[in-house]
């Protein structure tokens, strides 16, 4: 029969070893993920976003006048709430 | 007349023992929690019903040849059910938030301290007369702190099958109690201004990154921790099926039909372990207490780690995120979001919290692998 304090000592060992292993493993994973991100992450696409913005303007079925009216209404409503 | 006596001798009323009645009451409590309180109903309902079935005198459900006996023998003793569930969880998990911010893995690692601290606690409990946990028992109990049901059941079935019922019940009950257990600890360890920290929007993640991720996790597990490959392997298979986009049928089966079927039998089989002679012990009480301690320490260590990262990054990380490092997907992330909103009603942390949350699943699988490698 192993004494409790000896068992506790073993458990402490497993604790230190376990936490170290978990951290090392996940740190490796972080490194690997950063490497993959360097190669495969989508580039910040300024060109694309302006395209999307333009498309939105073209596709927008709400007329500029209507937009102005809605904006003003929202503005007033916010004022009321405050 | 003789027929009547024989009938009486076979009836439930004549054969009841006190312990069985008590365990049926426990089963009813679990049913109540599942139905009225909506505590993890998907598991507590079959577990509660299984507990009732397992304690029917002369029912024979858990004897060799009975339904529950086979469900346990085929699914849990072999470790197959928790692994199939893990595949489904993999197919359900979107790693996008984590891939966009890999540092969150450190939070998932820190929260696993709850597991290892409880290992120490379980052994220390042996000083109290009536407790006699071996090291493998202690490890199986400690994994409750990982807040991950399938992982807890898998590890318990390998290391301490006789404690499985109590461990599974504790794990799932505390996962349901996450919204009650975590917030006080989170508030205690953070200041109001820290809770108000807003985080930058996450970057976009490409499909290629999402496909490479499960393969990379598997690769690292093969290299460093083969003992965790059953868990991590099935998880990665599920996730690859999801992200590859070419096997939508398989992915949808893994995250719907298969996981549902397995959940029914997993619940019943766990319930079958709630028999009077195995559950009505001092040890069960100890397991329930240790489980709560494990959860609390895990939450606290996650939050403290997040505080440290917040300091080092110059206040760019909200320390509340650390609490999501215990797995309990997606409950812990929702709790983080809720506590964050209390301090600043414009601060939505949910997406940011999903990162450490799924990191916690990986972290607890790795911790389980370490325990299996050292003690198994």
Short mmCIF file of C-alpha atoms in Angstrom, two decimals:
data_model
loop_
_atom_site.label_atom_id
_atom_site.label_comp_id
_atom_site.label_asym_id
_atom_site.label_seq_id
_atom_site.Cartn_x
_atom_site.Cartn_y
_atom_site.Cartn_z
CA UNK A 1 0.00 0.00 0.00
CA UNK A 2 1.49 3.25 -1.12
CA UNK A 3 1.08 6.08 1.38
CA UNK A 4 -1.17 8.98 0.53
CA UNK A 5 1.63 11.52 0.56
CA UNK A 6 3.57 9.43 -1.94
CA UNK A 7 0.50 9.24 -4.14
CA UNK A 8 0.09 12.99 -3.81
CA UNK A 9 3.65 13.43 -4.94
CA UNK A 10 2.97 11.25 -7.98
CA UNK A 11 -0.17 13.24 -8.74
CA UNK A 12 1.83 16.47 -8.52
CA UNK A 13 4.28 15.04 -11.02
CA UNK A 14 1.48 14.12 -13.41
CA UNK A 15 0.02 17.60 -12.96
CA UNK A 16 3.23 19.37 -13.91
CA UNK A 17 3.95 16.96 -16.75
CA UNK A 18 0.37 17.11 -18.01
CA UNK A 19 0.07 20.89 -18.04
CA UNK A 20 3.49 21.18 -19.69
CA UNK A 21 2.51 18.68 -22.39
CA UNK A 22 -0.84 20.36 -23.04
CA UNK A 23 0.85 23.74 -23.40
CA UNK A 24 3.67 22.42 -25.57
CA UNK A 25 1.26 20.56 -27.82
CA UNK A 26 -1.04 23.52 -28.30
CA UNK A 27 1.92 25.90 -28.75
CA UNK A 28 3.17 23.72 -31.58
CA UNK A 29 -0.30 23.89 -33.04
CA UNK A 30 -0.25 27.70 -32.83
CA UNK A 31 3.09 27.75 -34.68
CA UNK A 32 1.77 25.42 -37.35
CA UNK A 33 -1.42 27.46 -37.71
CA UNK A 34 0.53 30.65 -38.14
CA UNK A 35 2.64 29.01 -40.85
CA UNK A 36 -0.47 27.83 -42.69
CA UNK A 37 -2.05 31.26 -42.26
CA UNK A 38 0.99 32.90 -43.89
CA UNK A 39 0.53 30.79 -46.99
CA UNK A 40 -3.22 30.36 -47.26
CA UNK A 41 -4.91 33.22 -45.44
CA UNK A 42 -7.11 35.29 -47.75
CA UNK A 43 -5.29 38.51 -48.65
CA UNK A 44 -6.99 41.69 -47.55
CA UNK A 45 -8.64 42.55 -50.85
CA UNK A 46 -9.12 46.28 -51.20
CA UNK A 47 -10.02 45.94 -54.88
CA UNK A 48 -12.72 43.40 -54.21
CA UNK A 49 -14.37 45.44 -51.50
CA UNK A 50 -14.71 48.51 -53.71
CA UNK A 51 -16.19 46.25 -56.37
CA UNK A 52 -18.70 44.96 -53.88
CA UNK A 53 -19.52 48.50 -52.78
CA UNK A 54 -20.06 49.59 -56.37
CA UNK A 55 -22.24 46.60 -57.06
CA UNK A 56 -24.29 47.39 -54.02
CA UNK A 57 -24.89 50.92 -55.25
CA UNK A 58 -25.87 49.65 -58.69
CA UNK A 59 -28.11 46.92 -57.34
CA UNK A 60 -29.68 49.11 -54.72
CA UNK A 61 -33.36 49.51 -55.50
CA UNK A 62 -33.86 52.25 -52.91
CA UNK A 63 -33.65 55.72 -54.44
CA UNK A 64 -31.30 58.33 -52.91
CA UNK A 65 -34.32 60.39 -51.84
CA UNK A 66 -35.83 57.41 -50.02
CA UNK A 67 -32.49 56.73 -48.30
CA UNK A 68 -32.39 60.33 -47.10
CA UNK A 69 -35.93 60.07 -45.76
CA UNK A 70 -35.20 56.83 -43.92
CA UNK A 71 -31.98 58.22 -42.46
CA UNK A 72 -33.79 61.28 -41.19
CA UNK A 73 -36.53 59.13 -39.68
CA UNK A 74 -34.05 56.90 -37.90
CA UNK A 75 -32.24 59.96 -36.64
CA UNK A 76 -35.40 61.41 -35.20
CA UNK A 77 -36.41 58.11 -33.65
CA UNK A 78 -33.01 57.79 -31.93
CA UNK A 79 -33.38 61.30 -30.54
CA UNK A 80 -36.78 60.39 -29.12
CA UNK A 81 -35.42 57.28 -27.44
CA UNK A 82 -32.58 59.21 -25.87
CA UNK B 1 -53.56 -20.25 -5.80
CA UNK B 2 -50.04 -21.44 -6.47
CA UNK B 3 -50.05 -19.43 -9.69
CA UNK B 4 -50.98 -16.33 -7.77
CA UNK B 5 -48.14 -16.84 -5.29
CA UNK B 6 -45.70 -17.40 -8.10
CA UNK B 7 -46.97 -14.23 -9.76
CA UNK B 8 -46.58 -12.30 -6.50
CA UNK B 9 -43.07 -13.60 -5.99
CA UNK B 10 -42.14 -12.30 -9.43
CA UNK B 11 -43.80 -8.91 -9.03
CA UNK B 12 -41.91 -5.69 -8.51
CA UNK B 13 -43.50 -4.93 -5.14
CA UNK B 14 -42.32 -8.16 -3.54
CA UNK B 15 -38.75 -7.77 -4.73
CA UNK B 16 -37.96 -4.12 -4.19
CA UNK B 17 -34.92 -3.27 -2.14
CA UNK B 18 -34.41 0.12 -0.55
CA UNK B 19 -31.41 0.95 -2.69
CA UNK B 20 -33.29 0.27 -5.89
CA UNK B 21 -36.13 2.57 -4.86
CA UNK B 22 -33.61 5.27 -4.03
CA UNK B 23 -31.91 4.89 -7.40
CA UNK B 24 -35.26 5.08 -9.16
CA UNK B 25 -35.79 8.34 -7.30
CA UNK B 26 -32.40 9.52 -8.60
CA UNK B 27 -33.53 8.55 -12.10
CA UNK B 28 -36.72 10.55 -11.61
CA UNK B 29 -34.72 13.56 -10.42
CA UNK B 30 -32.62 13.36 -13.60
CA UNK B 31 -35.82 13.15 -15.68
CA UNK B 32 -37.17 16.18 -13.82
CA UNK B 33 -33.99 18.17 -14.42
CA UNK B 34 -34.08 17.22 -18.11
CA UNK B 35 -37.77 17.89 -18.74
CA UNK B 36 -38.69 20.73 -16.38
CA UNK B 37 -35.34 22.50 -16.07
CA UNK B 38 -33.99 21.65 -19.57
CA UNK B 39 -30.61 20.61 -18.14
CA UNK B 40 -28.76 18.87 -21.00
CA UNK B 41 -32.03 17.05 -21.81
CA UNK B 42 -30.50 15.14 -24.73
CA UNK B 43 -28.42 13.12 -22.31
CA UNK B 44 -30.02 13.41 -18.90
CA UNK B 45 -33.36 12.10 -20.20
CA UNK B 46 -32.02 8.77 -21.52
CA UNK B 47 -29.63 8.51 -18.56
CA UNK B 48 -32.47 9.06 -16.08
CA UNK B 49 -34.69 6.54 -17.82
CA UNK B 50 -31.80 4.10 -18.03
CA UNK B 51 -31.33 4.47 -14.28
CA UNK B 52 -34.95 3.53 -13.71
CA UNK B 53 -34.75 0.53 -16.05
CA UNK B 54 -31.51 -0.66 -14.49
CA UNK B 55 -33.06 -0.82 -11.03
CA UNK B 56 -36.20 -2.77 -11.84
CA UNK B 57 -36.16 -5.91 -9.72
CA UNK B 58 -36.26 -9.04 -11.90
CA UNK B 59 -36.19 -6.81 -14.98
CA UNK B 60 -32.91 -8.26 -16.09
CA UNK B 61 -31.99 -5.27 -18.23
CA UNK B 62 -28.46 -5.15 -16.89
CA UNK B 63 -27.91 -8.90 -16.56
CA UNK B 64 -25.97 -10.67 -19.24
CA UNK B 65 -28.27 -10.88 -22.25
CA UNK B 66 -30.28 -7.79 -21.29
CA UNK B 67 -30.62 -4.73 -23.51
CA UNK B 68 -28.72 -2.35 -21.25
CA UNK B 69 -26.01 -4.94 -20.68
CA UNK B 70 -25.38 -5.13 -24.41
CA UNK B 71 -25.62 -1.38 -24.92
CA UNK B 72 -22.91 -0.93 -22.30
CA UNK B 73 -20.82 -3.86 -23.44
CA UNK B 74 -20.88 -2.94 -27.12
CA UNK B 75 -20.76 0.83 -26.89
CA UNK B 76 -19.02 1.98 -23.75
CA UNK B 77 -16.72 -0.81 -22.64
CA UNK B 78 -15.21 -0.74 -26.12
CA UNK B 79 -15.16 3.07 -26.13
CA UNK B 80 -17.05 3.18 -29.44
CA UNK B 81 -20.03 5.38 -28.45
CA UNK B 82 -18.08 8.33 -27.06
CA UNK B 83 -15.80 8.21 -30.08
CA UNK B 84 -18.73 8.26 -32.53
CA UNK B 85 -20.15 11.21 -30.62
CA UNK B 86 -16.79 12.91 -30.89
CA UNK B 87 -16.87 12.44 -34.66
CA UNK B 88 -20.28 14.12 -34.69
CA UNK B 89 -19.00 16.96 -32.53
CA UNK B 90 -16.12 17.39 -34.97
CA UNK B 91 -18.62 17.62 -37.83
CA UNK B 92 -20.59 20.20 -35.85
CA UNK B 93 -17.61 22.38 -34.95
CA UNK B 94 -16.52 25.40 -36.96
CA UNK B 95 -12.89 26.19 -36.21
CA UNK B 96 -13.01 29.50 -38.11
CA UNK B 97 -12.86 31.67 -34.98
CA UNK B 98 -9.87 29.73 -33.68
CA UNK B 99 -7.98 29.71 -36.99
CA UNK B 100 -8.44 33.48 -37.21
CA UNK B 101 -6.88 33.91 -33.77
CA UNK B 102 -4.63 30.92 -32.91
CA UNK B 103 -3.42 32.47 -29.63
CA UNK B 104 -6.77 31.45 -28.15
CA UNK B 105 -5.41 27.89 -27.94
CA UNK B 106 -3.43 29.05 -24.90
CA UNK B 107 -6.71 29.74 -23.09
CA UNK B 108 -7.94 26.27 -23.99
CA UNK B 109 -4.72 24.92 -22.52
CA UNK B 110 -4.84 26.99 -19.32
CA UNK B 111 -8.37 25.90 -18.49
CA UNK B 112 -7.20 22.28 -18.39
CA UNK B 113 -5.48 23.11 -15.11
CA UNK B 114 -8.84 22.30 -13.55
CA UNK B 115 -8.33 18.67 -14.58
CA UNK B 116 -4.87 18.28 -13.14
CA UNK B 117 -5.61 20.20 -9.95
CA UNK B 118 -8.57 17.89 -9.34
CA UNK B 119 -6.31 14.90 -9.79
CA UNK B 120 -4.42 16.18 -6.77
CA UNK B 121 -7.66 16.90 -4.94
CA UNK B 122 -9.03 13.40 -5.51
CA UNK B 123 -5.90 11.82 -4.06
CA UNK B 124 -5.96 14.26 -1.12
CA UNK B 125 -9.52 13.14 -0.41
CA UNK B 126 -8.09 9.73 0.56
CA UNK B 127 -7.16 11.29 3.91
CA UNK B 128 -10.83 11.27 4.78
CA UNK B 129 -11.82 7.79 5.95
CA UNK B 130 -14.25 6.12 3.57
CA UNK B 131 -12.49 7.28 0.43
CA UNK B 132 -10.01 5.13 -1.40
CA UNK B 133 -9.35 6.51 -4.86
CA UNK B 134 -6.53 4.93 -6.83
CA UNK B 135 -4.53 7.07 -9.24
CA UNK B 136 -6.59 5.83 -12.21
CA UNK B 137 -9.84 6.59 -10.34
CA UNK B 138 -8.55 10.07 -9.58
CA UNK B 139 -7.66 10.67 -13.23
CA UNK B 140 -11.11 9.56 -14.41
CA UNK B 141 -12.76 11.89 -11.89
CA UNK B 142 -10.45 14.77 -12.73
CA UNK B 143 -11.43 14.71 -16.41
CA UNK B 144 -14.85 16.06 -15.37
CA UNK B 145 -12.99 19.38 -15.22
CA UNK B 146 -12.53 19.13 -19.00
CA UNK B 147 -16.28 19.84 -19.26
CA UNK B 148 -16.52 17.45 -22.15
CA UNK B 149 -19.02 14.59 -21.82
CA UNK B 150 -17.71 12.13 -24.42
CA UNK B 151 -14.11 12.63 -23.30
CA UNK B 152 -15.09 12.01 -19.67
CA UNK B 153 -17.00 8.83 -20.57
CA UNK B 154 -14.20 7.60 -22.81
CA UNK B 155 -11.55 8.09 -20.15
CA UNK B 156 -13.70 6.69 -17.35
CA UNK B 157 -14.49 3.56 -19.40
CA UNK B 158 -10.76 2.98 -19.82
CA UNK B 159 -9.48 3.93 -16.37
CA UNK B 160 -12.30 3.45 -13.83
CA UNK B 161 -15.35 1.68 -15.30
CA UNK B 162 -16.89 1.15 -11.85
CA UNK B 163 -17.14 4.93 -11.34
CA UNK B 164 -18.46 5.64 -14.83
CA UNK B 165 -22.09 6.24 -13.88
CA UNK B 166 -21.29 8.84 -11.24
CA UNK B 167 -18.66 10.52 -13.41
CA UNK B 168 -20.97 10.82 -16.42
CA UNK B 169 -23.83 12.15 -14.32
CA UNK B 170 -21.53 14.68 -12.64
CA UNK B 171 -20.00 15.77 -15.95
CA UNK B 172 -23.31 16.36 -17.69
CA UNK B 173 -24.98 17.97 -14.67
CA UNK B 174 -22.17 20.46 -14.23
CA UNK B 175 -22.09 21.22 -17.95
CA UNK B 176 -25.74 22.17 -17.60
CA UNK B 177 -24.85 24.30 -14.59
CA UNK B 178 -22.13 26.27 -16.41
CA UNK B 179 -24.32 29.42 -16.51
CA UNK B 180 -24.58 29.26 -12.72
CA UNK B 181 -21.04 28.17 -11.81
CA UNK B 182 -18.98 30.42 -14.09
CA UNK B 183 -20.26 34.01 -13.80
CA UNK B 184 -19.42 34.59 -10.10
CA UNK B 185 -15.86 33.34 -10.67
CA UNK B 186 -15.51 35.49 -13.78
CA UNK B 187 -16.73 38.61 -11.97
CA UNK B 188 -14.50 37.93 -8.99
CA UNK B 189 -11.33 37.71 -11.06
CA UNK B 190 -11.87 40.61 -13.47
CA UNK B 191 -12.40 44.34 -13.04
CA UNK B 192 -15.28 46.24 -14.60
CA UNK B 193 -12.97 48.01 -17.05
CA UNK B 194 -11.41 44.70 -18.12
CA UNK B 195 -14.83 43.27 -18.84
CA UNK B 196 -15.58 46.22 -21.10
CA UNK B 197 -12.64 45.61 -23.41
CA UNK B 198 -13.77 45.40 -27.00
CA UNK B 199 -11.96 43.11 -29.37
CA UNK B 200 -10.92 43.61 -32.96
CA UNK B 201 -13.03 41.94 -35.57
CA UNK B 202 -11.72 38.53 -36.58
CA UNK B 203 -10.09 38.15 -39.97
CA UNK B 204 -11.58 36.05 -42.70
CA UNK B 205 -10.46 32.45 -42.96
CA UNK B 206 -9.97 30.64 -46.25
CA UNK B 207 -11.41 27.23 -47.04
CA UNK B 208 -7.92 25.83 -47.52
CA UNK B 209 -7.00 26.79 -43.96
CA UNK B 210 -10.11 25.08 -42.64
CA UNK B 211 -9.31 21.88 -44.55
CA UNK B 212 -5.67 21.84 -43.47
CA UNK B 213 -6.52 22.44 -39.79
CA UNK B 214 -7.92 18.98 -38.86
CA UNK B 215 -5.12 17.28 -40.80
CA UNK B 216 -2.57 19.37 -38.94
CA UNK B 217 -4.08 18.55 -35.55
CA UNK B 218 -4.07 14.87 -36.45
CA UNK B 219 -0.46 15.09 -37.63
CA UNK B 220 0.70 16.66 -34.38
CA UNK B 221 -1.23 14.07 -32.34
CA UNK B 222 0.37 11.23 -34.28
CA UNK B 223 3.82 12.70 -33.65
CA UNK B 224 3.50 13.64 -29.99
CA UNK B 225 0.56 11.94 -28.35
CA UNK B 226 -0.60 8.73 -30.03
CA UNK B 227 -2.65 7.91 -26.91
CA UNK B 228 -5.02 10.74 -27.82
CA UNK B 229 -5.49 9.60 -31.42
CA UNK B 230 -8.77 7.73 -30.84
CA UNK B 231 -10.41 10.94 -29.59
CA UNK B 232 -8.59 13.47 -31.74
CA UNK B 233 -8.65 11.21 -34.81
CA UNK B 234 -12.42 10.77 -34.80
CA UNK B 235 -12.86 14.47 -34.07
CA UNK B 236 -10.65 15.42 -37.00
CA UNK B 237 -12.42 12.96 -39.31
CA UNK B 238 -15.74 14.61 -38.51
CA UNK B 239 -14.30 18.07 -39.01
CA UNK B 240 -12.62 17.17 -42.30
CA UNK B 241 -15.89 15.72 -43.61
CA UNK B 242 -17.52 19.03 -42.75
CA UNK B 243 -14.91 21.37 -44.18
CA UNK B 244 -13.89 19.42 -47.28
CA UNK B 245 -17.35 20.06 -48.71
CA UNK B 246 -17.26 16.94 -50.89
CA UNK B 247 -19.02 14.52 -48.53
CA UNK B 248 -21.95 16.60 -47.34
CA UNK B 249 -24.05 13.45 -46.98
CA UNK B 250 -21.59 11.85 -44.57
CA UNK B 251 -21.05 15.09 -42.69
CA UNK B 252 -24.77 15.62 -42.28
CA UNK B 253 -25.25 12.03 -41.08
CA UNK B 254 -22.42 12.39 -38.55
CA UNK B 255 -23.84 15.59 -37.09
CA UNK B 256 -27.51 14.55 -37.13
CA UNK B 257 -28.74 10.97 -37.45
CA UNK B 258 -25.65 9.15 -36.22
CA UNK B 259 -24.98 11.39 -33.23
CA UNK B 260 -28.67 11.18 -32.28
CA UNK B 261 -28.82 7.39 -32.47
CA UNK B 262 -25.61 7.03 -30.52
CA UNK B 263 -26.79 9.57 -27.93
CA UNK B 264 -29.87 7.46 -27.16
CA UNK B 265 -27.84 4.33 -26.51
CA UNK B 266 -25.00 6.15 -24.78
CA UNK B 267 -27.49 7.70 -22.37
CA UNK B 268 -29.19 4.37 -21.67
CA UNK B 269 -25.89 2.58 -21.21
CA UNK B 270 -24.61 5.22 -18.80
CA UNK B 271 -27.91 5.02 -16.94
CA UNK B 272 -27.44 1.27 -16.60
CA UNK B 273 -24.36 2.01 -14.51
CA UNK B 274 -26.53 3.82 -11.98
CA UNK B 275 -27.36 0.70 -10.04
CA UNK B 276 -27.79 0.97 -6.29
CA UNK B 277 -24.69 -0.98 -5.30
CA UNK B 278 -22.44 1.09 -7.58
CA UNK B 279 -23.92 4.54 -7.06
CA UNK B 280 -24.95 4.69 -3.39
CA UNK B 281 -21.41 5.03 -2.06
CA UNK B 282 -19.37 7.67 -0.31
CA UNK B 283 -17.28 7.89 -3.49
CA UNK B 284 -20.21 9.31 -5.47
CA UNK B 285 -20.50 12.20 -3.05
CA UNK B 286 -16.77 12.83 -3.40
CA UNK B 287 -17.05 12.73 -7.20
CA UNK B 288 -19.85 15.30 -7.20
CA UNK B 289 -17.85 17.67 -4.97
CA UNK B 290 -14.62 17.17 -6.93
CA UNK B 291 -16.45 17.77 -10.22
CA UNK B 292 -17.66 21.18 -9.05
CA UNK B 293 -14.16 22.04 -7.82
CA UNK B 294 -12.67 20.95 -11.16
CA UNK B 295 -15.05 23.19 -13.09
CA UNK B 296 -14.37 26.19 -10.88
CA UNK B 297 -10.59 25.83 -11.00
CA UNK B 298 -10.70 25.38 -14.78
CA UNK B 299 -12.74 28.54 -15.20
CA UNK B 300 -10.48 30.48 -12.84
CA UNK B 301 -7.23 29.38 -14.48
CA UNK B 302 -8.65 30.21 -17.92
CA UNK B 303 -9.64 33.70 -16.79
CA UNK B 304 -6.26 34.29 -15.12
CA UNK B 305 -4.43 33.22 -18.27
CA UNK B 306 -6.61 35.56 -20.31
CA UNK B 307 -5.80 38.37 -17.87
CA UNK B 308 -2.11 37.73 -18.39
CA UNK B 309 -2.52 37.72 -22.17
CA UNK B 310 -4.58 40.89 -21.90
CA UNK B 311 -1.78 42.61 -19.96
CA UNK B 312 0.90 41.42 -22.39
CA UNK B 313 -1.09 42.47 -25.46
CA UNK B 314 -1.71 45.92 -24.01
CA UNK B 315 -5.38 45.41 -23.28
CA UNK B 316 -6.53 43.93 -26.57
CA UNK B 317 -7.94 40.73 -25.11
CA UNK B 318 -11.01 40.64 -22.90
CA UNK B 319 -10.14 38.42 -19.89
CA UNK B 320 -13.66 37.01 -19.81
CA UNK B 321 -12.72 34.91 -22.83
CA UNK B 322 -10.64 32.68 -20.57
CA UNK B 323 -13.77 31.18 -19.05
CA UNK B 324 -14.68 29.75 -22.44
CA UNK B 325 -11.48 27.70 -22.33
CA UNK B 326 -13.26 24.90 -20.50
CA UNK B 327 -15.02 23.13 -23.35
CA UNK B 328 -18.80 22.89 -22.72
CA UNK B 329 -19.46 24.07 -26.28
CA UNK B 330 -21.30 26.39 -26.83
CA UNK B 331 -22.61 27.04 -23.33
CA UNK B 332 -19.38 28.54 -21.95
CA UNK B 333 -19.05 30.90 -24.93
CA UNK B 334 -22.62 32.07 -24.41
CA UNK B 335 -21.93 32.72 -20.74
CA UNK B 336 -18.90 34.84 -21.69
CA UNK B 337 -21.06 36.79 -24.13
CA UNK B 338 -23.72 37.36 -21.49
CA UNK B 339 -21.33 38.53 -18.77
CA UNK B 340 -19.61 40.80 -21.30
CA UNK B 341 -22.92 42.36 -22.30
CA UNK B 342 -23.70 43.09 -18.66
CA UNK B 343 -20.69 45.42 -18.50
CA UNK B 344 -21.05 46.92 -21.95
CA UNK B 345 -24.26 46.34 -23.85
CA UNK B 346 -22.54 46.93 -27.20
CA UNK B 347 -19.81 44.39 -26.65
CA UNK B 348 -20.60 41.10 -28.37
CA UNK B 349 -17.97 38.54 -27.42
CA UNK B 350 -19.70 35.40 -28.74
CA UNK B 351 -17.61 34.92 -31.89
CA UNK B 352 -14.40 35.69 -30.01
CA UNK B 353 -15.35 33.26 -27.27
CA UNK B 354 -15.94 30.44 -29.76
CA UNK B 355 -12.16 30.38 -30.37
CA UNK B 356 -11.12 29.44 -26.82
CA UNK B 357 -14.25 27.31 -26.56
CA UNK B 358 -13.30 24.93 -29.37
CA UNK B 359 -9.68 25.17 -28.20
CA UNK B 360 -10.96 23.77 -24.90
CA UNK B 361 -12.31 20.69 -26.71
CA UNK B 362 -8.87 20.06 -28.18
CA UNK B 363 -7.22 20.87 -24.85
CA UNK B 364 -9.30 18.38 -22.90
CA UNK B 365 -8.78 15.69 -25.54
CA UNK B 366 -5.03 16.28 -25.26
CA UNK B 367 -5.23 16.21 -21.45
CA UNK B 368 -7.16 12.93 -21.67
CA UNK B 369 -4.47 11.59 -23.96
CA UNK B 370 -1.78 12.57 -21.47
CA UNK B 371 -3.63 10.84 -18.62
CA UNK B 372 -4.14 7.72 -20.76
CA UNK B 373 -0.49 7.69 -21.80
CA UNK B 374 0.77 8.05 -18.23
CA UNK B 375 -1.73 5.82 -16.41
CA UNK B 376 -3.40 3.61 -19.02
#
